[in-house]
XYZ file of C-alpha atoms in Angstrom:
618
model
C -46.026 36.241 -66.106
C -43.351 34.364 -64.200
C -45.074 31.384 -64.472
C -44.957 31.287 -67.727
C -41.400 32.454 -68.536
C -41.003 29.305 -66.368
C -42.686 27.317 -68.975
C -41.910 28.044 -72.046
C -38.484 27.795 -70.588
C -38.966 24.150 -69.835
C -40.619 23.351 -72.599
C -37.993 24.411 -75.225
C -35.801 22.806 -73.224
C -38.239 19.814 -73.567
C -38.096 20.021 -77.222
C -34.156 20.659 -77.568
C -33.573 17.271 -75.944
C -35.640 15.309 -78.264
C -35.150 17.429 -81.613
C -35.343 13.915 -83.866
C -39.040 13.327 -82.260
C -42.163 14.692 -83.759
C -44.625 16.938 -81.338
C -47.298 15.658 -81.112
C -49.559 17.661 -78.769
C -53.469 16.846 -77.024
C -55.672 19.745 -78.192
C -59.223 18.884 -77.003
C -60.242 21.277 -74.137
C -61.644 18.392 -72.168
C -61.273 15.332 -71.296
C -60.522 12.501 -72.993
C -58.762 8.735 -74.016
C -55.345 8.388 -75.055
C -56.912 6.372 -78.401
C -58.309 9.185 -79.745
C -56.608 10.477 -82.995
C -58.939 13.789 -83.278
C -57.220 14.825 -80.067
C -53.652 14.441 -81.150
C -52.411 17.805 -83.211
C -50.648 14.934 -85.664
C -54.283 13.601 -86.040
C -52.596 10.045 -85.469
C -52.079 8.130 -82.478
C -48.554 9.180 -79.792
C -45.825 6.421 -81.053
C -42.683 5.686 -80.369
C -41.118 9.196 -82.465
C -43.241 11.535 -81.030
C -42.878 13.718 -77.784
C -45.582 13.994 -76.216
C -47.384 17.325 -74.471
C -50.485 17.942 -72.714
C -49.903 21.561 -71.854
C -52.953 23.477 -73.129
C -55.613 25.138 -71.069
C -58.534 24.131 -69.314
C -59.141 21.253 -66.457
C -58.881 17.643 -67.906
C -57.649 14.025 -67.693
C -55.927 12.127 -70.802
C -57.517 8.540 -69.541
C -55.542 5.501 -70.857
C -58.105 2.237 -70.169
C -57.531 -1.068 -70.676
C -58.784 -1.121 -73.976
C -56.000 0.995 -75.307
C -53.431 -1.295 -74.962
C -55.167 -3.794 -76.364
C -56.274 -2.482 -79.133
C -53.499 0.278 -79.696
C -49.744 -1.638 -78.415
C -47.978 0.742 -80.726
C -49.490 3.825 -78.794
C -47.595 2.794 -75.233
C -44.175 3.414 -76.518
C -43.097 7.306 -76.318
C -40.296 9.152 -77.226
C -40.695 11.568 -74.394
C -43.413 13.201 -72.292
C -44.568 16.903 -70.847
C -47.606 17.407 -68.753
C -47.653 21.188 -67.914
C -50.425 22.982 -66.023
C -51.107 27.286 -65.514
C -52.539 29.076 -62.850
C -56.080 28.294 -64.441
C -55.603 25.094 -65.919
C -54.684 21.479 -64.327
C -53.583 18.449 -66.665
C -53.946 15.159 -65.850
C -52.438 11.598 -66.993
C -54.631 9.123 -65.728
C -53.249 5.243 -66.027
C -56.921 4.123 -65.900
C -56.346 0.289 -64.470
C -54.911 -1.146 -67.919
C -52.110 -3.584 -66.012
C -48.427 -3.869 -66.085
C -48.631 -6.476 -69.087
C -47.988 -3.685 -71.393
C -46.960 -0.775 -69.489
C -46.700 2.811 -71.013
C -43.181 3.203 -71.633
C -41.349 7.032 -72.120
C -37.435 6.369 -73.772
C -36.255 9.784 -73.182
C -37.872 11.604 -70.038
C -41.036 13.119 -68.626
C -41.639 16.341 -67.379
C -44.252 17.273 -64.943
C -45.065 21.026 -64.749
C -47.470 23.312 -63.000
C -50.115 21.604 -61.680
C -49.689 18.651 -63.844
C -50.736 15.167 -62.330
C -49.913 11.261 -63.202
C -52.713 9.281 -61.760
C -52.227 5.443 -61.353
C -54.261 2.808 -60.706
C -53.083 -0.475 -61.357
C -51.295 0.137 -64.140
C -47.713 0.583 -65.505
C -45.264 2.969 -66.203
C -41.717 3.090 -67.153
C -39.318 5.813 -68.016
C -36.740 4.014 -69.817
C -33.871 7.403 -69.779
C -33.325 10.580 -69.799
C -34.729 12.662 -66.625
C -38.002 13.248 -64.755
C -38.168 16.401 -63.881
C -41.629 17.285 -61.267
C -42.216 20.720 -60.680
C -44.940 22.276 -58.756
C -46.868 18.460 -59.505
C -48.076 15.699 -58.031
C -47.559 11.653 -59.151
C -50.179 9.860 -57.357
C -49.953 5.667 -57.604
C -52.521 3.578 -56.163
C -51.189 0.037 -57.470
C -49.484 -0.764 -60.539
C -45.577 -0.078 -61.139
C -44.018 2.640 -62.188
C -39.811 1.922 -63.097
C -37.409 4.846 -63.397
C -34.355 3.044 -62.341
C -32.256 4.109 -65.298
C -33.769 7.630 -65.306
C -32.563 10.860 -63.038
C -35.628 12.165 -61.308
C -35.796 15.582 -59.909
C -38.917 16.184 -57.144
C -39.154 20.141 -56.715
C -41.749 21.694 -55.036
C -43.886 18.932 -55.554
C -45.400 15.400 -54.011
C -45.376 11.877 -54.628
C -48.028 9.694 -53.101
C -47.623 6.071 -52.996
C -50.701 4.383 -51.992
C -49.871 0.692 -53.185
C -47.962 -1.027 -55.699
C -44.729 -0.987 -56.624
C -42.347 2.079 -57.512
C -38.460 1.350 -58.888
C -36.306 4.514 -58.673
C -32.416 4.561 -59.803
C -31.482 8.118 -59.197
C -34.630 9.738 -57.117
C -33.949 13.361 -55.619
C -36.342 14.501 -53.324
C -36.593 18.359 -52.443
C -34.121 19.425 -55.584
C -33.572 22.470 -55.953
C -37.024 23.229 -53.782
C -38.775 21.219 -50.917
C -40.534 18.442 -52.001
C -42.406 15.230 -49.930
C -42.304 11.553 -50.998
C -45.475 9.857 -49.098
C -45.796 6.478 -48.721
C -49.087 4.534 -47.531
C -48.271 1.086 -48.744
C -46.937 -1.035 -51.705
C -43.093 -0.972 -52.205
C -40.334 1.755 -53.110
C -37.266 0.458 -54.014
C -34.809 3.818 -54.456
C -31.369 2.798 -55.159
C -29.454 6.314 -54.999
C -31.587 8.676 -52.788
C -30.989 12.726 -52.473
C -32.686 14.853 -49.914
C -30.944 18.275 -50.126
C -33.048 21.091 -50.469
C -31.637 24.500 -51.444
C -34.722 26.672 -51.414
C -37.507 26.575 -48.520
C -41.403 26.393 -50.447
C -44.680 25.615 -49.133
C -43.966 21.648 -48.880
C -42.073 20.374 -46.118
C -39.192 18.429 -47.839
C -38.619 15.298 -47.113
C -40.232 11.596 -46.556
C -43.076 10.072 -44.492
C -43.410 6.659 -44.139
C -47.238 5.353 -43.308
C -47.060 1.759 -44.344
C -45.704 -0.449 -46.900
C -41.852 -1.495 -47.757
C -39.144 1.384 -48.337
C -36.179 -0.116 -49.542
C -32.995 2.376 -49.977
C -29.679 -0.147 -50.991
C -27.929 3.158 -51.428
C -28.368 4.716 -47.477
C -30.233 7.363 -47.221
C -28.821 10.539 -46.567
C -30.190 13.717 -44.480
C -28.372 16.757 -45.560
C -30.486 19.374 -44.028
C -29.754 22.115 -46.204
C -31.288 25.491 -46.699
C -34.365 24.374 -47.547
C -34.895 22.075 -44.450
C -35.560 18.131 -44.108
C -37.450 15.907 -42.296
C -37.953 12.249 -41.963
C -41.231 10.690 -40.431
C -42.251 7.054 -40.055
C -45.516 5.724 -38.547
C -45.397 2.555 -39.831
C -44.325 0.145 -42.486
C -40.700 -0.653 -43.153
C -37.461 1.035 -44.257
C -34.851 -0.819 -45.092
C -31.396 0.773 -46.046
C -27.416 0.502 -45.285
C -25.580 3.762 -43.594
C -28.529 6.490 -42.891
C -26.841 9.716 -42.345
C -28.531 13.250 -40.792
C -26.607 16.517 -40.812
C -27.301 20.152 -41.093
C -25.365 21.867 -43.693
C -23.551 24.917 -42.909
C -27.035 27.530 -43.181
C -29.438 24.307 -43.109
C -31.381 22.665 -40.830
C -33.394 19.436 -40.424
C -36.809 20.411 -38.618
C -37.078 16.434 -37.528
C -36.257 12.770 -37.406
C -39.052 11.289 -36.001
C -39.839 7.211 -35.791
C -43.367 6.739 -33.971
C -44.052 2.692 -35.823
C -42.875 0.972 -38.212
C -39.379 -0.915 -38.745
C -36.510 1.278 -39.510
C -33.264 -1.367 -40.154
C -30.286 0.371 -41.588
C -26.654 -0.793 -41.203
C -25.443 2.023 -39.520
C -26.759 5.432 -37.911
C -24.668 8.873 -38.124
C -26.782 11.516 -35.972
C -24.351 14.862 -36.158
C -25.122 18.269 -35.325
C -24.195 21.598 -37.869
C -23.068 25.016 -37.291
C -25.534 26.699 -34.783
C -27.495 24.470 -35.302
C -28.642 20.918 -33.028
C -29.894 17.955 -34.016
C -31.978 15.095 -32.904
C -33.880 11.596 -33.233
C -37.300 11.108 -32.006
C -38.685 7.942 -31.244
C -41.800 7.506 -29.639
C -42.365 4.131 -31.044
C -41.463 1.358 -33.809
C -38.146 -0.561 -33.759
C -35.037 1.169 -34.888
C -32.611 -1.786 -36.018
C -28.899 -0.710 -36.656
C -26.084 -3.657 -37.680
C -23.550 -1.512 -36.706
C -22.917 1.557 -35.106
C -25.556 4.404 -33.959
C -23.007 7.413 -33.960
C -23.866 10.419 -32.050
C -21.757 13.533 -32.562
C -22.191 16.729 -31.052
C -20.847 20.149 -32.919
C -19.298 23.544 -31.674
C -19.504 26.308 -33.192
C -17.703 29.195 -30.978
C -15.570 27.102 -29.326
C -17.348 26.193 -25.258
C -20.879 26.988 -26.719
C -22.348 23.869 -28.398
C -24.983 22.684 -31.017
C -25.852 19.132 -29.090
C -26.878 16.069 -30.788
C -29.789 14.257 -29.095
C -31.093 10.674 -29.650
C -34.564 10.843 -27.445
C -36.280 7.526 -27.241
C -39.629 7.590 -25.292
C -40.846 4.398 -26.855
C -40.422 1.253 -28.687
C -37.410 -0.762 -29.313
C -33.814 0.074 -30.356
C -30.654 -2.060 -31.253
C -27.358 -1.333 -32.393
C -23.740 -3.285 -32.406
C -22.570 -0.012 -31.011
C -24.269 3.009 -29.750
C -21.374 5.617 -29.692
C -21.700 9.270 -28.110
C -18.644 10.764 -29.171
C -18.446 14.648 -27.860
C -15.467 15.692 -28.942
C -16.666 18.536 -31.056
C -19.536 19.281 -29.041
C -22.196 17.751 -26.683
C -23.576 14.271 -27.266
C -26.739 13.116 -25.401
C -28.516 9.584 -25.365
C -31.696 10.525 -23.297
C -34.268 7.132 -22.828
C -37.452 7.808 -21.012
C -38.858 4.809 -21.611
C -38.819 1.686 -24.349
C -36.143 -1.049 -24.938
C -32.925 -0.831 -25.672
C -30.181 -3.591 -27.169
C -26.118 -3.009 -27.412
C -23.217 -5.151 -27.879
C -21.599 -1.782 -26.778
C -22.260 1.416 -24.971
C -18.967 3.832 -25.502
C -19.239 7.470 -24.770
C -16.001 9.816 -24.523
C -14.883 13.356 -25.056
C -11.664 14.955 -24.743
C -13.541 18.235 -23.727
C -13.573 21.878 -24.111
C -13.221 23.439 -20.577
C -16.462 22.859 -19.175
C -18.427 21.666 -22.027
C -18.442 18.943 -24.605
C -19.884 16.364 -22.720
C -21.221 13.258 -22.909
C -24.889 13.256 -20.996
C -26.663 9.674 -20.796
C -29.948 9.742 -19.304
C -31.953 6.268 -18.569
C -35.641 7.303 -16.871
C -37.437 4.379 -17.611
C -37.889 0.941 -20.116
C -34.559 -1.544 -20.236
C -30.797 -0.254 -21.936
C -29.039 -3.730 -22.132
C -25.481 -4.309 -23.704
C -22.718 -6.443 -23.017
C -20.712 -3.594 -22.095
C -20.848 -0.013 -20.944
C -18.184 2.340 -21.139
C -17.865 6.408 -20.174
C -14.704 7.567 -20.640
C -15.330 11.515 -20.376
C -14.330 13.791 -17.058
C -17.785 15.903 -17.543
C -19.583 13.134 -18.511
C -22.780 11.578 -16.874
C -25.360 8.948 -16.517
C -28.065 9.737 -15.004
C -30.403 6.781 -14.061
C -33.774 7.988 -12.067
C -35.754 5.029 -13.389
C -35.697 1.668 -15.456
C -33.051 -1.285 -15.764
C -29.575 -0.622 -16.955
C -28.112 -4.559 -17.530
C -24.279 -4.583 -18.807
C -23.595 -8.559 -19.176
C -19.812 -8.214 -18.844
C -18.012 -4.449 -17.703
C -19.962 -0.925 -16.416
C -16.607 0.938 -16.798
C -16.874 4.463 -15.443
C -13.802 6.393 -15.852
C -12.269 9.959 -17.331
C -10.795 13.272 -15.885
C -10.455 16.333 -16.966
C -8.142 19.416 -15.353
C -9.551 22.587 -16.714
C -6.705 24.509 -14.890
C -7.955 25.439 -12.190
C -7.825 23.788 -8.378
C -10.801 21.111 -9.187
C -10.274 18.510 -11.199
C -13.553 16.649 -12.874
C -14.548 13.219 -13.000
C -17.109 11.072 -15.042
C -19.844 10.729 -12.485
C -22.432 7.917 -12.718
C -26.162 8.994 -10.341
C -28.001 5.853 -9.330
C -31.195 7.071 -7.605
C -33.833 4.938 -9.187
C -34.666 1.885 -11.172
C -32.429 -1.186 -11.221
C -29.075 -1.675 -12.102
C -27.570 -5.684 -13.121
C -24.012 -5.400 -14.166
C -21.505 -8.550 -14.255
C -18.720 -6.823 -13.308
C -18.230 -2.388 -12.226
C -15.241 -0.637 -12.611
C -16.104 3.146 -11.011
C -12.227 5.437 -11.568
C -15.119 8.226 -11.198
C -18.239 9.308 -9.063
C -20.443 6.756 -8.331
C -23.553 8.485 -6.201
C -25.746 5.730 -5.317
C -29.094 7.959 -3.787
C -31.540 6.853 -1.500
C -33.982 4.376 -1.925
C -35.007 0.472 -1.086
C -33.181 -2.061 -0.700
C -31.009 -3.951 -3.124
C -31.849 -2.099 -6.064
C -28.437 -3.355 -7.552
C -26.857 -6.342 -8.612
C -23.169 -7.257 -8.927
C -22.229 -10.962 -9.635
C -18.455 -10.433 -10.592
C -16.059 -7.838 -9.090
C -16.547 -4.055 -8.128
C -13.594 -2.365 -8.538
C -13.121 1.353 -7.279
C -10.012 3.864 -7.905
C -12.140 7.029 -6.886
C -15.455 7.771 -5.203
C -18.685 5.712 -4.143
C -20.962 7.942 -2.674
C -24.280 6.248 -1.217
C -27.513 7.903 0.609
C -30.332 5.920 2.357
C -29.915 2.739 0.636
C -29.138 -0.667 1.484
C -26.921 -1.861 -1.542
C -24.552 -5.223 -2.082
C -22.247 -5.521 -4.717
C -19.807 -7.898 -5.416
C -16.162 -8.706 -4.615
C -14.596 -5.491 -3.960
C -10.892 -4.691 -5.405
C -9.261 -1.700 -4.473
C -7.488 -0.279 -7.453
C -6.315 2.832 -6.443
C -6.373 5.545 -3.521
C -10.499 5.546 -3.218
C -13.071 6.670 -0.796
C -16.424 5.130 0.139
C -18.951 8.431 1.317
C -21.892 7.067 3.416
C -23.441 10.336 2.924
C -26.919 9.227 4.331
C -27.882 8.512 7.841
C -28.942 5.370 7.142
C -26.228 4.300 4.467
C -25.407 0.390 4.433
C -23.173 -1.214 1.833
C -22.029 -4.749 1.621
C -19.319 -6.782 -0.630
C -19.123 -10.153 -1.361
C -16.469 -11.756 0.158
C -13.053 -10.069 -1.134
C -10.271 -11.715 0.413
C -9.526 -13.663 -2.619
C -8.859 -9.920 -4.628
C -5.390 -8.311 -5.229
C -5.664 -4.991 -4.106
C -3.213 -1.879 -5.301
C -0.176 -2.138 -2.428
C 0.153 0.953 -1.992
C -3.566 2.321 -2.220
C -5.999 3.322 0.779
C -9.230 2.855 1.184
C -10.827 5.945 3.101
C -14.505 5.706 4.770
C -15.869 8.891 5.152
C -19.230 10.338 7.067
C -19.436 6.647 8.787
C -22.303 6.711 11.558
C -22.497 3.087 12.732
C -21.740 1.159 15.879
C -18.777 0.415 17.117
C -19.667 -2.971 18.126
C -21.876 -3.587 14.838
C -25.585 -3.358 13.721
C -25.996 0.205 13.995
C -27.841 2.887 11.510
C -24.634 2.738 8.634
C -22.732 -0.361 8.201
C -19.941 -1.367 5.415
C -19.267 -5.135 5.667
C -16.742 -7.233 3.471
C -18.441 -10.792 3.273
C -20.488 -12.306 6.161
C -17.511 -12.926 8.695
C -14.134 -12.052 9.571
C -12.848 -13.628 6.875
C -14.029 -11.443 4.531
C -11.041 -9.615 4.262
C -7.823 -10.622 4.276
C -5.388 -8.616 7.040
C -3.331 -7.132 4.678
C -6.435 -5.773 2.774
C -7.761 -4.679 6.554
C -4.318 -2.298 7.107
C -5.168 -0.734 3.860
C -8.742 0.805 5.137
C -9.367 3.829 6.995
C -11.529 6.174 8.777
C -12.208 9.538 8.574
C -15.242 10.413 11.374
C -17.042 13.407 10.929
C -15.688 16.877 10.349
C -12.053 15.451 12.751
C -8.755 15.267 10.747
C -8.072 11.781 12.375
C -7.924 8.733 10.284
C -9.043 5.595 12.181
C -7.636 2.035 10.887
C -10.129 -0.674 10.539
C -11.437 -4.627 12.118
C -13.940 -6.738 10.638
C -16.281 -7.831 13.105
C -17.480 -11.645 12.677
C -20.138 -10.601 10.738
C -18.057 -9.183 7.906
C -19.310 -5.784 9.012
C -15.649 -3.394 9.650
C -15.756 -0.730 11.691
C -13.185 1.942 13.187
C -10.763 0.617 15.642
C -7.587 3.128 16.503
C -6.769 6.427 15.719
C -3.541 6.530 13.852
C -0.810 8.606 15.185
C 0.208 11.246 12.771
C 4.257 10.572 12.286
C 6.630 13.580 13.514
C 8.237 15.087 11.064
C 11.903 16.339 12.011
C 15.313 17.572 10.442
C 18.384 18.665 11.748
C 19.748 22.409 11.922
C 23.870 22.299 13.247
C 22.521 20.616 16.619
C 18.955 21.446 16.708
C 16.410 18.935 16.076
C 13.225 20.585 14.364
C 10.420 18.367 14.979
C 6.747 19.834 13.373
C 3.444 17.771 13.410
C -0.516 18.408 12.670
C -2.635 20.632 14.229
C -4.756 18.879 16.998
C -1.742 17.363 18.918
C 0.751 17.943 21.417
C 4.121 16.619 21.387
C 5.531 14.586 24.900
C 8.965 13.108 25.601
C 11.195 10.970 27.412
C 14.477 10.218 27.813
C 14.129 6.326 26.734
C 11.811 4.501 24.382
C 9.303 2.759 27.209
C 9.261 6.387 28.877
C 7.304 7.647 30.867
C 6.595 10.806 28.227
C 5.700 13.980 29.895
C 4.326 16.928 27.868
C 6.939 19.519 26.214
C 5.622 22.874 27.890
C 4.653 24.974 25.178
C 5.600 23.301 22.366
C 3.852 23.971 19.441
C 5.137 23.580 15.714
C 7.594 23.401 14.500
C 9.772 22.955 17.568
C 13.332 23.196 17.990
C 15.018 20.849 20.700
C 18.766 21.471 21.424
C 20.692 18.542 21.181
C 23.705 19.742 22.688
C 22.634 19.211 26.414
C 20.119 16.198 25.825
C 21.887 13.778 22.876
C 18.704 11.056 23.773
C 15.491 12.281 23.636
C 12.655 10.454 22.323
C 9.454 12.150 20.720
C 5.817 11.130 20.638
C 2.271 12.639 20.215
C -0.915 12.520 21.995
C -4.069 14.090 21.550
């Protein structure tokens, strides 16, 4: 019964929008050709001021062959059209290989209805205006063309098949108001304004696979993952559009984005998450082509908790001018586990939430190349276990973040497998470097460091070294060596230091861990030298630093902790560092004799003893 309230519903509605055409209606139970008067209820032949229906009972085809337009040109031109099915009955308009010479032409829209089918092989069909509305139908096309380009069409709860040939939408929405499928095989689909929101969820996943043939969407193509779900999926063939965006509505999701073959080349790539609700690309094959930028924005929805956005690429090949993960609103991840990848730029930054709203790179295997990479995020990461990162010009690693508490966070970059080729390395964060064979990385231009490189068993070298800032180099392994090119020729920060922690080498040179500036002495300049020092195992002491004549530097002295002192009336209070004891004399050369008992602070009355000197030993 609801079924049919649906019906005659859409059918007056039918006949209100063409009230100056005559009805002329198929009443043969069967089968039967579209030049048959004695089917007609007018008892003539459909023309151009009749609407057209083939909505009564019983299973059949209305065939039109090539003899029909032929023989009967005045019969191809239509007012309108209705092809409406029932739970027992199935109508069918079969475009029986007739051409595209004289194609059947509707002025003023076409309804499909319950069942209803348009089958096409090889032959034409244009809607000229008005809208196509496909409910609970199928339009299968095997060759031919069928234009709607001026014509609103409205796919709901239905399917189009495109086997071959050519289909010409203007206004084509899929999945409106309930889920719908556009498949395409082969042939070409040119759609130039494309909808995909779906507001109620039925038994066909809305959306669009892609099999074969030429998709081509001037208008973008947006996702807008609405109640009734999306999903895009593309074996092969080629879709061609400008900005392709995919977003979950508040309440909607997209249940997936999935390239396996095929070309996808668009202009530009938004990829954004929804309330509660995550999103993310999966390619397992094909080539993903973006002019511009592949955005990738993460979403919160309750503030630290997030909805992540996820680009997964396990295969293929991917290019983009940019490739953007921009976490500000929530976590953004890039994870590549295989496959080749092509930037002019990598950029990923957050101004973060706490703890979260992070940036997370992954790179497990294949080849991410760009001209430059940049992570400018104090939680975010790259994590390379496998593969070859290249960056022709800058790997710029930088971002803090102070959550409030006594740590503060840094952008950390974890090198423990694969290869990494970069021009030139700017690290202002972590830099682990984990163990593994030798000279895994390769470093042409400069590496400079205002923070933390952190290196296992490994035997790295990287390239000129600049010192931009107070740093520290952690040979963390047992077996940790690390070479620079020759860096005497850098400007180093004046005031910065260079600390060398965990070192376990040889004094003399060659042992298990080495650090070495160049292949001789002059590797560093003596200036640079002062600015270098040595922290050895758990001890407080700082060591400064020589370069052997291998380029290899090593500790040399410990440096005296300074005495600190001020002056009370005519008491000098001298403190200094735990580990030391404080000596004396009574002139600069000495001799210096131990204070007895002095620990600090210490106060020395200057009354009786105006010269005193003050030194420590250990």
């Amino acid at each position: 019964m609801e079924r049919t309230l649906c019906f005659v519903g859409l059918v007056m509605a039918f006949i209100c929008a063409s009230t100056s055409a005559q009805v002329n209606s198929w009443t043969s139970g069967t089968s039967g050709n579209w030049d048959q008067p004695s089917s007609w209820s007018l008892g003539v032949l459909p023309n151009s001021s009749q609407s057209i229906m083939i909505t009564n009972s019983g299973w059949k085809a209305v065939a039109i062959n090539p003899s029909t337009p032929a023989n009967f040109p005045d019969s191809m031109t239509i007012d309108s059209l209705a092809i409406v099915g029932a739970w027992d009955t199935e109508n069918t308009l079969l475009l029986n290989y007739f051409g595209t010479d004289v194609p059947l032409t509707v002025l003023n829209g076409l309804t499909l209805q319950d069942g209803a089918q348009i089958l096409n092989f090889n032959s034409g069909l244009v809607v000229q205006g008005g809208t196509i509305t496909v409910t609970n139908s199928q339009i299968n096309q095997d060759g031919g063309f069928i234009g709607m380009a001026n014509a609103q069409m409205n796919l709901s709860d239905s399917v189009y098949n495109l086997t071959n040939g050519l289909f010409e939408g203007g206004s084509v929405s899929i999945g409106y108001p309930a889920s719908a499928h556009f498949n395409q095989y082969g042939g070409t689909a040119i759609i130039t304004n494309l909808g995909l929101a779906s507001y109620i969820v039925g038994p066909i996943d809305n959306g669009i696979s892609l099999y074969g043939g030429t998709l081509e969407l001037p208008g973008g193509m947006s996702l807008l993952g609405e109640r009734g779900g999306l999903s895009y999926f593309q074996a092969g063939g080629t879709n061609q559009t400008t900005q392709v965006t995919i977003v979950p509505d508040y309440g909607g999701f997209i249940s997936g984005f999935t390239l396996n073959g095929g070309l996808l080349a668009d202009s530009g790539v938004q990829l954004m998450a929804g309330y509660e609700t995550p999103i993310n690309i999966e390619q397992n094959g094909g080539s993903h082509v973006i002019t511009n930028t592949l955005l990738i924005e993460g979403y919160s929805s309750h503030g630290d908790s997030t909805d992540p956005a996820t680009y997964n690429l396990n295969g293929g090949m991917l290019s983009a001018g940019v490739i953007e993960l921009d976490a500000n609103e929530g976590d953004s991840v890039f994870v590549q586990s295989n496959a080749t990848t092509s930037a002019g730029t990598v950029y990923a930054h957050s101004l973060g939430y706490y703890l979260s709203h992070n940036t997370i790179i992954t790179l497990a295997g294949g080849t991410l190349s760009c001209s430059n990479y940049t992570t400018d995020d104090g939680r975010g990461t790259l994590n390379q276990s496998g593969g070859a990162l290249v960056v022709s010009n800058l790997l710029d690693f930088r971002g803090t973040r102070n959550v409030g508490g006594p740590t503060i966070y840094y952008g950390q970059y974890t090198f423990t497998g694969g290869t990494l080729t970069a021009s030139n390395i700017n690290i202002a964060g972590h830099w682990i470097i984990g163990d593994g064979g030798t000279n895994r990385i390769s470093n042409s231009g400069f590496c400079s460091l205002s923070h933390t490189i952190q290196i296992g068993n490994a035997v790295e070298q990287l390239g000129r070294f600049i010192l931009a800032s107070n740093a520290t180099i952690d040979l963390a392994g047992t077996t940790s060596r690390l070479s620079f090119a020759n860096s005497s020729g850098e400007l180093w920060a004046g005031a910065a230091t260079l600390v060398v922690t965990n070192w376990n080498g040889n004094p003399s040179g060659g042992g298990a861990e080495q650090l070495k500036f160049g292949t001789n002495q002059s590797g560093l300049t003596p200036a640079q030298l002062s600015q270098i020092r040595f922290r050895l195992g758990n001890s407080t002491n700082l060591y400064s630093a020589k370069i052997l004549n291998t380029g290899e530097v090593v500790p040399d002295r410990v440096i005296q902790p300074s005495v600190a002192f001020s002056k009370q009336g005519n008491n000098l209070v001298l403190s200094w560092p735990a580990g030391w004891s404080l000596q004396s004399a009574t002139n600069v050369p000495g001799p210096y004799f131990d204070v007895s008992g002095a620990t600090s602070p210490y106060t020395n009355d200057m009354t009786f003893e105006p010269h005193r000197f003050f030194r420590l030993r250990q």
